[in-house]
Amino acid sequence: MKRVTIKDVAERAGVSYGTVSRALSDHPEISEATKRRIRDLCEEMGYVPNMAARGLVKQSTQVIGLIVPDVSNPFFSEIALEIEMTARAKGYHILVCNTTRSTEWEYEAAEQLLRQQIDGLIISPVTPESMARVQELCGSLPLVCMGDNHNGGCTYVSNDNVRGGYIGGRYLTQLGHRQIAFIGGRTTSNTNRLRTEGFRRAMAEAGCEGIVVECPPEMDDNRRYNELAHQFLAARPPVTAIFSYSDRFALGVMQAASELGLRIPEDLSLLGYDNIVYASLPRINLTSISHHKRTLGRMAVNRLIARIEGDTAEYHDILEPELIIRGTCRGIRSSL
Amino acid sequence: MKRVTIKDVAERAGVSYGTVSRALSDHPEISEATKRRIRDLCEEMGYVPNMAARGLVKQSTQVIGLIVPDVSNPFFSEIALEIEMTARAKGYHILVCNTTRSTEWEYEAAEQLLRQQIDGLIISPVTPESMARVQELCGSLPLVCMGDNHNGGCTYVSNDNVRGGYIGGRYLTQLGHRQIAFIGGRTTSNTNRLRTEGFRRAMAEAGCEGIVVECPPEMDDNRRYNELAHQFLAARPPVTAIFSYSDRFALGVMQAASELGLRIPEDLSLLGYDNIVYASLPRINLTSISHHKRTLGRMAVNRLIARIEGDTAEYHDILEPELIIRGTCRGIRSSL
DNA sequence: CTGAAAGCGCTAACAC
DNA sequence: GTGTTAGCGCTTTCAG
């Protein structure tokens, strides 16, 4: 079954194919009558426009690339959904690639997306260094970064991670905790660096020492994170509160705690970051730092489309994080 | 910054651009020396092949469309990840569309994907009827359906939903439950029909009546499902076990139960379906019917690529579901 | 208002 | 081995 092209339609309509093209793109200089006739004919013949061919001449494909670490992570899948919906409403499509946090895959994904002639790229980079390479690769192609894993020189939209780290840390000290650990994300992540910084600031302000546990970069999946939490909890019983780099990791801590017989929040207060939807489940009920993921996705698309349409400015949007209090942190009487 | 094309490279190399094309696609009749020279030059000039242009002549874009209800649903995001990884390993890219369970959106998404000249389409349809329309639209385009929302006439990969419903129902009766409700998915879903059927069969076998609660098709998000569960639980205290159409819905039941002060599993046993990753969280610990989602995604891609590459057979792959026992169902002494 | 024709970047069949 | 050329399906001047 051959695809029906603009030429086939033109032939049946008894006009030149240039006319069909113009009718379809609603050119003003075509009579309403012909337009109507041609459109009906297209419908009838089952004509499907070929965007690739159009892209060739218009130098634009209406396709946006999206590179994320892992869509199966609810944090990213929530964002991905919002991105797809927003983009579609504006006539763009989304080509997704997952990097599984490999900088090589990330670079390769960017290359392949470029080959597909995407009009722009939204990326949540693995590290600032990998982002720099992607930026160079992309040249003047519209590019928007989500998060803080970049070294500047690009439009980005993020949340105030230092502030989030600070708010979280302060909340815990205000509850009376003194032995607080921040269990971090991968050391190569700038986002992690910023959240840690905010946490440290809050600790300093309260005169607490604040333990920071780092997650080695090769530490990949949840299970291994759970092990990390396990080791830490087993070795360090005096900690009364843990602030986790992300909700996902907090779930790992929960698991480890449960395996060690530590009750949350009775024996251990736990605070997450990201406020993924599962944090609000009744049995999880995780207190978390929330940032506006949907807004983030939407803004990323809007900034990108603006760039695609000619806006050359570089924007830096920082969303305000917010503490969502649920049931995993409890106050401690300030003893002594 | 103009993109550098095959012509630019040819000019710099002092050869015709046909030669460059052949060198790049590793044609045997080109001398190794020229190939090497041309490739180095491409590298140096930052040449990026234009897949759209290639697609025009080769009639293939190496892009696969994926239509799912909602990637932010962990069930689909797990599958989506597997699909993307599998496809990428075979040189294909994924263009995703979310339907949010709207049949109109679904159709529109399919149309738009066709315009993008995808080589094939993987879809998890909203209803058998909507699938039929998509099938018609796609004509001879390779198409693979995930799940049971189809009326045949296509390659599909699914899990044995009748069996899953049966296994789940049987498990509950074997635990001694007699007052069991199946809280279903949307009535327009064939998957739901099959799971319900399996459930009924198990009930009949055990001589239980088995209550089936249907979810009206316009009932969309989790919150409303939670309301449904709420109403049901409030009105029907004597039920001792609930088998939920999906884990997501089971989480809604959990929420409702918790709001009504019903403890799980002490007051109410709960069984889910899909075994999403969050089912295994320590605090959730949801007993569930598992099917091999990753395998499903992988097979869908493999079947599709086989079709793209010429295999014309129609395949029906049915994966075997499996009961994963965790902590939300308890045995009841067979009183009286 | 509409037709003719050039060309977007690339591949492949045909020359030499 | 390599050059030449005809399209792939479409948009867009330039004529008329």
XYZ file of C-alpha atoms (C1' of nucleotides) in Angstrom:
704
model
C 0.000 0.000 0.000
C 1.736 3.107 -1.248
C 1.316 6.238 0.739
C -0.737 8.862 -0.997
C 1.219 12.032 -1.648
C 0.422 15.569 -2.482
C 0.961 14.727 -6.132
C -1.685 12.056 -6.165
C -4.129 14.497 -4.716
C -3.145 17.158 -7.239
C -3.681 14.780 -10.093
C -7.137 13.752 -8.913
C -8.021 17.382 -8.299
C -6.744 18.439 -11.675
C -4.472 21.112 -10.262
C -0.715 21.398 -9.879
C 0.747 20.056 -6.691
C 1.951 23.467 -5.686
C -1.660 24.439 -5.400
C -2.433 21.541 -3.157
C 0.443 22.475 -0.919
C -0.825 26.015 -0.644
C -4.381 24.949 -0.034
C -3.265 22.692 2.781
C -1.195 25.347 4.449
C -4.094 27.729 4.162
C -2.444 30.249 1.903
C -4.563 33.376 1.501
C -4.202 33.525 -2.265
C -6.139 30.334 -2.831
C -9.876 30.524 -3.369
C -12.014 29.111 -0.629
C -13.699 26.873 -3.136
C -10.494 25.148 -4.211
C -9.322 24.851 -0.633
C -12.497 23.123 0.370
C -12.393 20.862 -2.642
C -8.789 19.888 -2.068
C -9.241 19.287 1.622
C -12.184 17.047 1.050
C -10.209 15.145 -1.500
C -7.299 14.718 0.906
C -9.649 13.371 3.508
C -11.223 11.017 1.042
C -7.942 9.728 -0.310
C -6.466 9.313 3.147
C -3.634 11.712 2.534
C -1.134 11.986 5.375
C 1.318 14.881 5.185
C 4.952 13.891 5.335
C 6.537 15.972 8.069
C 9.987 14.705 7.237
C 9.772 16.075 3.723
C 8.328 19.303 4.978
C 11.071 19.445 7.568
C 13.671 19.164 4.872
C 12.560 22.320 3.205
C 11.355 24.239 6.230
C 14.398 23.260 8.251
C 12.198 22.421 11.167
C 10.653 19.174 12.262
C 8.393 20.177 15.131
C 10.175 17.581 17.194
C 11.850 18.261 20.514
C 14.409 15.931 22.017
C 14.221 15.026 25.679
C 17.129 13.465 27.517
C 16.537 12.284 31.064
C 18.348 9.830 33.317
C 15.434 7.457 33.657
C 11.748 7.838 32.833
C 10.828 5.030 35.134
C 11.823 7.265 38.027
C 8.560 8.939 39.033
C 10.330 12.215 39.433
C 11.221 12.251 35.761
C 8.115 10.572 34.511
C 5.940 13.245 36.090
C 8.049 15.861 34.371
C 8.108 13.951 31.119
C 4.340 13.784 31.045
C 4.022 17.486 31.610
C 6.589 18.173 28.913
C 4.839 15.997 26.416
C 1.459 17.557 27.103
C 2.733 21.103 26.949
C 4.732 20.476 23.803
C 1.893 18.726 22.069
C -0.445 21.580 22.804
C 2.002 23.741 20.878
C 2.367 21.365 17.973
C 5.605 19.724 18.986
C 6.459 16.111 19.526
C 8.832 14.524 21.977
C 11.620 12.128 21.174
C 12.866 10.683 24.482
C 16.154 9.137 25.439
C 17.134 7.693 28.788
C 20.739 7.871 29.845
C 20.578 5.594 32.881
C 23.022 8.153 34.257
C 25.786 7.199 31.888
C 27.580 10.195 30.453
C 28.513 8.180 27.377
C 24.915 7.282 26.680
C 23.963 10.846 27.258
C 26.365 12.100 24.636
C 25.380 9.424 22.221
C 21.713 10.204 22.763
C 22.339 13.849 21.984
C 24.166 12.926 18.791
C 21.373 10.705 17.654
C 18.753 13.274 18.412
C 20.670 15.815 16.373
C 20.628 13.427 13.460
C 16.891 13.264 13.762
C 16.872 16.997 13.113
C 15.168 17.943 16.328
C 14.267 21.607 16.631
C 15.513 21.816 20.190
C 16.606 19.788 23.170
C 15.571 19.591 26.804
C 18.025 17.794 28.993
C 18.462 16.829 32.581
C 22.203 16.221 32.475
C 24.127 13.663 34.439
C 26.961 15.993 35.407
C 28.012 19.553 34.622
C 30.898 18.153 32.586
C 28.710 15.936 30.458
C 26.403 18.906 29.971
C 29.302 20.995 28.706
C 30.010 18.408 26.040
C 26.391 18.317 24.999
C 26.295 22.092 24.818
C 29.290 22.099 22.547
C 27.772 19.397 20.394
C 24.519 21.268 20.055
C 26.145 24.488 18.956
C 23.410 26.956 18.282
C 20.569 24.467 18.572
C 18.025 25.646 21.149
C 18.806 23.916 24.402
C 17.238 24.035 27.842
C 18.697 22.402 30.909
C 16.548 21.102 33.734
C 18.253 21.158 37.080
C 21.639 22.412 38.170
C 24.004 20.031 36.480
C 25.528 22.612 34.197
C 28.275 25.197 34.336
C 26.241 28.064 32.988
C 26.147 29.383 29.459
C 22.711 27.953 28.894
C 19.063 28.561 29.628
C 18.034 26.464 32.566
C 15.123 25.939 34.870
C 15.657 24.510 38.282
C 14.610 24.810 41.860
C 16.610 26.559 44.510
C 18.465 23.524 45.765
C 20.537 25.409 48.295
C 17.374 26.844 49.722
C 15.701 23.440 49.733
C 18.647 21.909 51.547
C 18.567 24.773 53.968
C 14.824 24.607 54.651
C 15.046 20.900 55.264
C 18.028 21.156 57.556
C 16.475 23.995 59.501
C 13.237 22.105 59.930
C 15.091 19.227 61.508
C 17.086 21.405 63.870
C 13.954 23.272 64.830
C 12.382 19.971 65.754
C 15.208 19.630 68.229
C 17.431 17.226 66.361
C 21.177 17.593 66.849
C 22.509 14.415 65.309
C 21.468 14.826 61.719
C 22.803 13.134 58.645
C 22.396 14.203 55.061
C 22.561 11.193 52.813
C 23.573 12.602 49.501
C 23.177 11.799 45.855
C 26.090 11.058 43.629
C 29.122 13.204 44.283
C 29.382 14.167 40.638
C 26.001 15.846 40.736
C 25.921 19.563 41.162
C 22.370 19.384 42.408
C 23.615 17.216 45.207
C 26.399 19.690 45.966
C 23.902 22.517 46.292
C 21.476 20.640 48.493
C 24.380 19.611 50.681
C 25.528 23.189 50.889
C 22.098 24.335 52.031
C 22.013 21.569 54.579
C 25.433 22.559 55.929
C 24.349 26.149 56.197
C 21.363 25.183 58.305
C 23.538 23.015 60.501
C 26.059 25.814 60.983
C 23.284 28.217 61.868
C 22.040 25.877 64.566
C 25.495 25.030 65.766
C 25.097 21.386 64.804
C 27.830 19.468 63.201
C 25.774 17.663 60.596
C 27.029 14.470 59.059
C 27.188 14.267 55.296
C 27.283 10.844 53.730
C 28.222 10.754 50.109
C 27.052 8.317 47.541
C 29.839 7.148 45.255
C 29.102 7.936 41.611
C 29.154 4.319 40.546
C 26.394 3.593 43.017
C 23.503 3.180 40.735
C 20.255 1.655 41.622
C 17.967 1.711 44.558
C 19.079 -1.549 45.961
C 22.629 -0.406 46.378
C 21.450 2.781 47.936
C 19.489 0.743 50.362
C 22.723 -1.040 51.245
C 24.430 2.252 51.825
C 21.688 3.349 54.173
C 21.857 -0.008 55.828
C 25.568 0.252 56.523
C 25.215 3.765 57.727
C 22.348 3.058 60.067
C 23.979 -0.038 61.437
C 27.217 1.809 62.135
C 25.761 5.052 63.386
C 22.887 4.495 65.768
C 23.049 7.893 67.488
C 21.692 9.776 64.486
C 18.131 10.895 65.188
C 17.277 12.315 61.795
C 18.175 11.675 58.205
C 17.680 14.139 55.405
C 17.801 12.251 52.161
C 18.905 13.744 48.872
C 15.766 12.470 47.167
C 12.504 10.763 47.974
C 13.618 7.715 46.086
C 16.591 7.412 48.339
C 14.427 8.139 51.339
C 12.379 5.106 50.397
C 15.634 3.149 50.469
C 16.326 4.488 53.944
C 12.857 3.481 55.004
C 13.492 0.014 53.765
C 16.835 -0.206 55.545
C 15.320 1.179 58.732
C 12.532 -1.329 58.605
C 15.031 -4.137 58.124
C 17.002 -2.922 61.130
C 13.920 -2.646 63.258
C 14.105 1.129 63.493
C 10.708 2.767 63.558
C 10.031 5.971 61.683
C 9.511 8.529 63.109
C 9.796 7.127 66.643
C 13.421 6.052 66.364
C 14.435 7.999 63.333
C 13.069 11.060 61.601
C 13.248 11.010 57.831
C 13.011 13.850 55.372
C 13.014 13.495 51.596
C 13.353 15.772 48.609
C 11.243 16.032 45.433
C 7.841 15.147 46.836
C 7.148 12.417 44.307
C 3.575 11.209 44.246
C 4.375 8.112 46.238
C 5.553 10.222 49.132
C 1.932 11.039 49.872
C 0.703 7.463 50.117
C -0.863 6.882 53.508
C 1.589 4.245 54.572
C 4.576 6.180 53.320
C 3.514 9.614 54.399
C 6.950 11.025 53.812
C 7.777 14.570 54.820
C 9.585 16.077 51.881
C 10.867 19.183 50.183
C 8.598 19.822 47.244
C 9.401 21.744 44.163
C 7.064 22.399 41.318
C 7.930 19.619 38.927
C 5.030 20.236 36.595
C 5.867 23.896 36.412
C 9.458 22.985 35.798
C 8.543 20.788 32.849
C 6.168 23.349 31.461
C 8.658 26.179 31.742
C 11.378 24.119 30.151
C 9.172 23.567 27.116
C 8.052 27.157 26.960
C 11.575 28.500 27.184
C 12.700 26.083 24.556
C 9.921 26.909 22.145
C 10.604 30.587 22.632
C 14.211 29.945 21.652
C 13.163 27.869 18.681
C 10.978 30.725 17.588
C 13.793 33.188 17.736
C 14.201 34.426 21.288
C 17.943 34.432 21.834
C 18.064 35.478 25.463
C 19.417 33.138 28.117
C 16.957 32.567 30.941
C 17.567 31.254 34.404
C 14.394 30.259 36.173
C 14.645 29.168 39.755
C 11.543 27.771 41.369
C 11.026 28.026 45.076
C 11.048 24.757 47.011
C 8.620 24.215 49.824
C 8.493 21.975 52.869
C 5.628 19.490 52.890
C 5.119 18.209 56.383
C 3.764 14.703 56.673
C 4.459 12.030 59.179
C 8.079 10.961 59.076
C 9.679 13.634 61.223
C 8.992 14.107 64.888
C 10.040 16.664 67.423
C 12.567 15.795 70.098
C 12.406 17.351 73.544
C 15.525 19.458 73.761
C 16.964 17.364 76.547
C 19.880 18.390 78.853
C 25.522 28.573 11.943
C 24.587 26.502 8.936
C 24.602 22.792 9.302
C 27.356 21.105 7.386
C 26.063 18.723 4.754
C 27.456 15.900 2.746
C 28.137 18.342 -0.063
C 30.335 20.555 2.046
C 32.369 17.547 3.011
C 32.606 16.393 -0.609
C 33.839 19.777 -1.693
C 36.535 19.922 0.960
C 37.533 16.355 0.160
C 37.623 17.025 -3.546
C 35.276 14.177 -4.377
C 31.698 14.004 -5.509
C 29.081 13.859 -2.818
C 27.937 10.462 -3.937
C 31.312 9.191 -2.881
C 30.936 10.695 0.522
C 27.568 9.061 0.920
C 29.016 5.694 0.003
C 32.023 6.100 2.237
C 29.767 6.895 5.164
C 27.509 3.946 4.595
C 30.570 1.743 4.283
C 30.034 0.665 0.721
C 32.489 -2.074 -0.292
C 33.479 -0.454 -3.562
C 35.182 2.501 -1.904
C 38.872 2.279 -1.097
C 39.777 2.131 2.530
C 41.996 5.139 2.101
C 39.199 7.403 0.887
C 36.828 6.114 3.511
C 39.266 6.936 6.249
C 39.993 10.352 4.773
C 36.339 11.203 4.392
C 35.408 10.027 7.848
C 38.144 12.060 9.423
C 36.993 15.055 7.488
C 33.399 14.548 8.625
C 34.563 14.367 12.187
C 36.654 17.490 11.775
C 33.918 19.490 10.095
C 31.333 18.362 12.610
C 29.140 16.737 10.024
C 25.865 15.363 11.357
C 23.925 13.071 9.035
C 20.384 14.158 8.347
C 18.173 11.197 9.090
C 15.113 12.987 7.789
C 16.653 13.340 4.366
C 17.851 9.786 4.417
C 14.424 8.716 5.535
C 12.867 10.408 2.555
C 14.765 8.276 0.123
C 15.015 5.094 2.154
C 11.388 5.289 3.217
C 12.380 4.537 6.759
C 13.150 6.803 9.669
C 14.345 4.405 12.339
C 11.743 5.940 14.594
C 9.086 3.973 16.427
C 5.976 5.592 17.831
C 4.780 4.707 21.303
C 1.295 5.519 22.508
C 0.497 4.908 26.157
C -2.183 6.225 28.483
C 0.206 7.919 30.856
C 3.967 7.643 31.285
C 3.769 9.000 34.775
C 2.031 5.808 35.772
C 4.865 3.574 36.999
C 3.364 0.639 35.216
C 3.830 2.353 31.879
C 7.024 4.132 32.704
C 8.713 0.863 33.536
C 7.580 -0.506 30.214
C 8.497 2.676 28.389
C 12.013 2.530 29.718
C 12.448 -1.045 28.609
C 11.050 -0.204 25.198
C 13.378 2.711 24.734
C 16.428 0.711 25.767
C 15.592 -2.255 23.598
C 14.774 -0.104 20.606
C 17.882 1.987 20.962
C 20.055 -1.093 21.081
C 18.633 -1.914 17.665
C 19.105 1.544 16.235
C 15.574 2.810 16.679
C 14.262 5.858 18.470
C 11.066 6.358 20.362
C 8.535 9.096 19.827
C 6.092 8.988 22.761
C 2.554 10.212 23.099
C 0.343 10.062 26.162
C -3.376 9.738 25.695
C -4.490 10.360 29.270
C -7.019 7.675 28.389
C -8.841 9.845 25.911
C -9.774 7.998 22.753
C -9.731 11.267 20.812
C -6.216 12.045 21.909
C -5.211 8.552 21.086
C -6.432 8.837 17.540
C -4.907 12.224 17.113
C -1.595 10.960 18.487
C -1.606 8.123 15.977
C -2.282 10.563 13.140
C 0.534 12.801 14.196
C 2.931 9.950 14.559
C 2.069 8.792 11.066
C 2.928 12.228 9.782
C 6.294 11.907 11.401
C 6.848 8.881 9.186
C 7.412 6.440 11.987
C 8.461 2.978 10.888
C 6.091 1.302 13.284
C 3.848 1.836 16.262
C 3.526 0.269 19.684
C 0.313 1.086 21.442
C -1.427 0.343 24.666
C -4.945 1.256 23.568
C -7.650 2.809 25.662
C -10.424 0.556 24.418
C -10.826 -2.156 21.787
C -12.914 0.259 19.749
C -10.324 2.996 19.770
C -7.738 0.390 18.818
C -9.820 -0.640 15.831
C -9.787 2.927 14.571
C -6.049 3.153 15.012
C -5.571 -0.119 13.189
C -7.571 1.174 10.291
C -5.639 4.417 10.269
C -2.319 2.617 10.280
C -3.191 0.402 7.350
C -0.165 -1.726 6.615
C 2.158 0.113 8.994
C 3.729 -2.329 11.455
C 1.721 -2.205 14.641
C 1.988 -3.999 17.943
C -0.575 -3.818 20.700
C 0.319 -4.130 24.353
C -2.434 -5.555 26.490
C -5.860 -6.862 25.619
C -7.700 -3.774 24.500
C -8.095 -4.911 20.916
C -10.469 -7.015 18.892
C -7.844 -9.131 17.196
C -6.406 -8.711 13.755
C -3.121 -7.483 15.127
C 0.070 -8.665 16.741
C -0.178 -8.227 20.452
C 1.671 -9.049 23.609
C -0.143 -9.284 26.871
C -0.395 -11.247 30.034
C -3.025 -13.826 30.717
C -5.465 -11.556 32.465
C -8.116 -14.191 32.972
C -5.544 -16.380 34.618
C -4.282 -13.497 36.743
C -7.785 -12.709 37.891
C -8.329 -16.344 38.618
C -5.090 -16.824 40.554
C -5.829 -13.796 42.659
C -9.399 -14.808 43.386
C -8.370 -18.339 44.222
C -5.673 -17.129 46.584
C -8.212 -15.129 48.535
C -10.715 -17.951 48.785
C -7.962 -20.314 49.826
C -7.117 -17.923 52.621
C -10.631 -18.501 53.813
C -12.282 -15.323 52.592
C -15.890 -15.565 51.508
C -16.890 -11.936 51.236
C -14.636 -10.769 48.454
C -14.961 -7.764 46.213
C -13.236 -7.125 42.933
C -12.866 -3.434 42.380
C -12.511 -3.096 38.700
C -10.933 -0.767 36.205
C -12.948 1.130 33.679
C -15.786 -0.817 32.194
C -14.672 0.018 28.675
C -11.410 -1.817 29.181
C -11.152 -5.308 27.872
C -8.289 -6.018 30.231
C -10.644 -5.256 33.056
C -13.272 -7.554 31.602
C -10.807 -10.430 31.459
C -9.506 -9.962 34.969
C -13.053 -9.790 36.204
C -13.868 -12.963 34.356
C -10.966 -14.796 35.982
C -12.047 -13.498 39.346
C -15.599 -14.699 38.815
C -14.377 -18.090 37.791
C -12.404 -18.448 41.014
C -15.412 -17.333 43.013
C -17.665 -19.811 41.289
C -15.170 -22.573 41.900
C -15.155 -21.822 45.599
C -18.872 -21.320 45.742
C -18.512 -17.688 46.748
C -20.676 -15.023 45.360
C -18.003 -12.418 44.752
C -18.911 -8.793 44.471
C -17.769 -6.891 41.428
C -17.610 -3.136 41.650
C -17.220 -1.342 38.383
C -15.441 1.876 37.792
C -17.335 4.187 35.461
C -15.302 5.077 32.375
C -15.303 8.753 33.106
C -13.653 8.071 36.426
C -10.201 9.228 35.726
C -7.641 9.928 38.304
C -6.521 8.339 41.477
C -8.332 10.690 43.725
C -11.699 9.769 42.314
C -10.853 6.147 42.579
C -10.052 6.704 46.171
C -13.549 8.171 46.568
C -15.053 5.124 44.953
C -13.216 2.849 47.350
C -14.269 5.105 50.152
C -17.944 4.860 49.320
C -17.719 1.165 48.837
C -15.928 0.500 52.082
C -18.223 2.765 54.039
C -21.309 1.080 52.625
C -20.099 -2.473 52.712
C -18.327 -3.302 55.928
C -18.756 -7.076 55.750
C -16.272 -7.516 52.932
C -13.091 -9.110 54.237
C -10.975 -8.938 51.121
C -10.610 -6.675 48.133
C -8.956 -7.623 44.887
C -8.095 -4.481 43.035
C -7.832 -4.218 39.279
C -4.426 -2.573 39.559
C -1.814 -1.721 42.131
C -2.457 1.935 41.566
C -6.045 1.450 42.501
C -5.014 -0.741 45.402
C -3.059 2.210 46.712
C -6.280 4.198 46.522
C -8.032 1.506 48.513
C -5.243 1.624 51.068
C -5.731 5.318 51.382
C -9.484 4.982 51.776
C -9.073 2.181 54.295
C -6.662 4.231 56.306
C -9.064 7.159 56.288
C -11.843 4.895 57.514
C -9.690 3.418 60.228
C -9.611 -0.026 58.659
C -6.327 -1.788 59.171
C -4.750 -3.843 56.410
C -4.529 -6.816 56.615
C -6.151 -7.124 60.052
C -9.533 -5.741 59.040
C -9.252 -6.033 55.313
C -7.094 -8.081 52.990
C -5.949 -6.325 49.860
C -4.603 -7.747 46.639
C -3.310 -5.757 43.707
C -2.381 -6.398 40.103
C 0.721 -5.369 38.126
C 3.327 -5.508 40.862
C 4.614 -2.010 40.252
C 7.892 -1.213 41.998
C 6.153 0.714 44.746
C 4.222 -2.351 45.769
C 7.402 -3.714 47.283
C 8.129 -0.743 49.535
C 8.348 -1.895 53.135
C 5.449 0.175 54.326
C 3.278 -0.738 51.378
C 4.205 -4.369 51.088
C 1.345 -5.058 48.757
C 0.534 -8.590 47.686
C 0.015 -8.451 43.962
C -0.318 -10.338 40.719
C 2.898 -9.774 38.825
C 3.393 -10.022 35.139
C 6.628 -9.511 33.329
C 6.430 -5.888 32.320
C 9.996 -5.643 31.122
C 9.590 -8.733 29.028
C 6.378 -7.334 27.671
C 8.083 -4.133 26.566
C 11.005 -5.986 25.101
C 8.826 -8.400 23.185
C 6.667 -5.625 21.851
C 9.732 -3.951 20.382
C 11.147 -7.163 19.019
C 7.906 -8.168 17.385
C 7.558 -4.711 15.919
C 11.061 -4.595 14.525
C 10.589 -8.024 13.036
C 7.505 -6.700 11.252
C 9.346 -3.603 10.128
C 12.014 -5.835 8.700
C 9.541 -7.843 6.719
C 8.043 -10.519 8.927
C 4.362 -10.446 8.069
C 3.061 -12.998 10.537
C 0.676 -12.010 13.301
C 1.918 -13.004 16.730
C 0.027 -13.360 19.965
C 2.280 -13.541 22.977
C 0.708 -14.177 26.316
C 2.900 -13.929 29.368
C 2.124 -15.861 32.478
C 1.134 -13.833 35.537
C 2.355 -14.832 38.958
C 1.202 -14.224 42.505
C 3.644 -12.281 44.652
C 2.779 -12.754 48.274
C 3.640 -9.893 50.566
C 1.865 -8.600 53.592
C -1.574 -7.283 52.717
C -3.575 -10.481 52.716
C -4.150 -12.615 55.737
C -5.786 -15.925 56.320
C -9.165 -16.155 57.987
C -10.074 -19.093 60.174
C -12.871 -20.822 58.361
C -15.340 -20.067 61.099
C -18.759 -21.708 61.541
C -5.458 32.862 -8.325
C -2.535 29.025 -10.133
C 1.369 26.524 -12.706
C 6.342 25.597 -13.222
C 10.535 24.646 -11.272
C 14.286 24.905 -8.021
C 16.029 22.760 -4.133
C 16.072 20.889 1.112
C 20.045 16.496 2.166
C 20.533 12.218 0.902
C 20.708 7.370 -1.611
C 21.139 4.356 -5.443
C 21.097 3.118 -10.155
C 23.795 3.969 -13.973
C 27.773 5.412 -16.164
C 32.843 5.406 -17.036
C 36.725 3.094 -7.567
C 34.352 7.280 -8.375
C 31.331 10.843 -10.760
C 26.595 11.913 -12.377
C 21.949 12.157 -11.851
C 17.201 11.128 -10.791
C 14.231 11.334 -7.427
C 12.092 10.849 -2.055
C 7.598 14.628 -0.705
C 7.264 19.008 0.106
C 7.559 24.470 0.162
C 8.346 28.536 -2.109
C 9.908 31.931 -5.256
C 8.913 33.511 -9.856
C 5.998 33.817 -13.702
C 1.821 34.419 -15.738
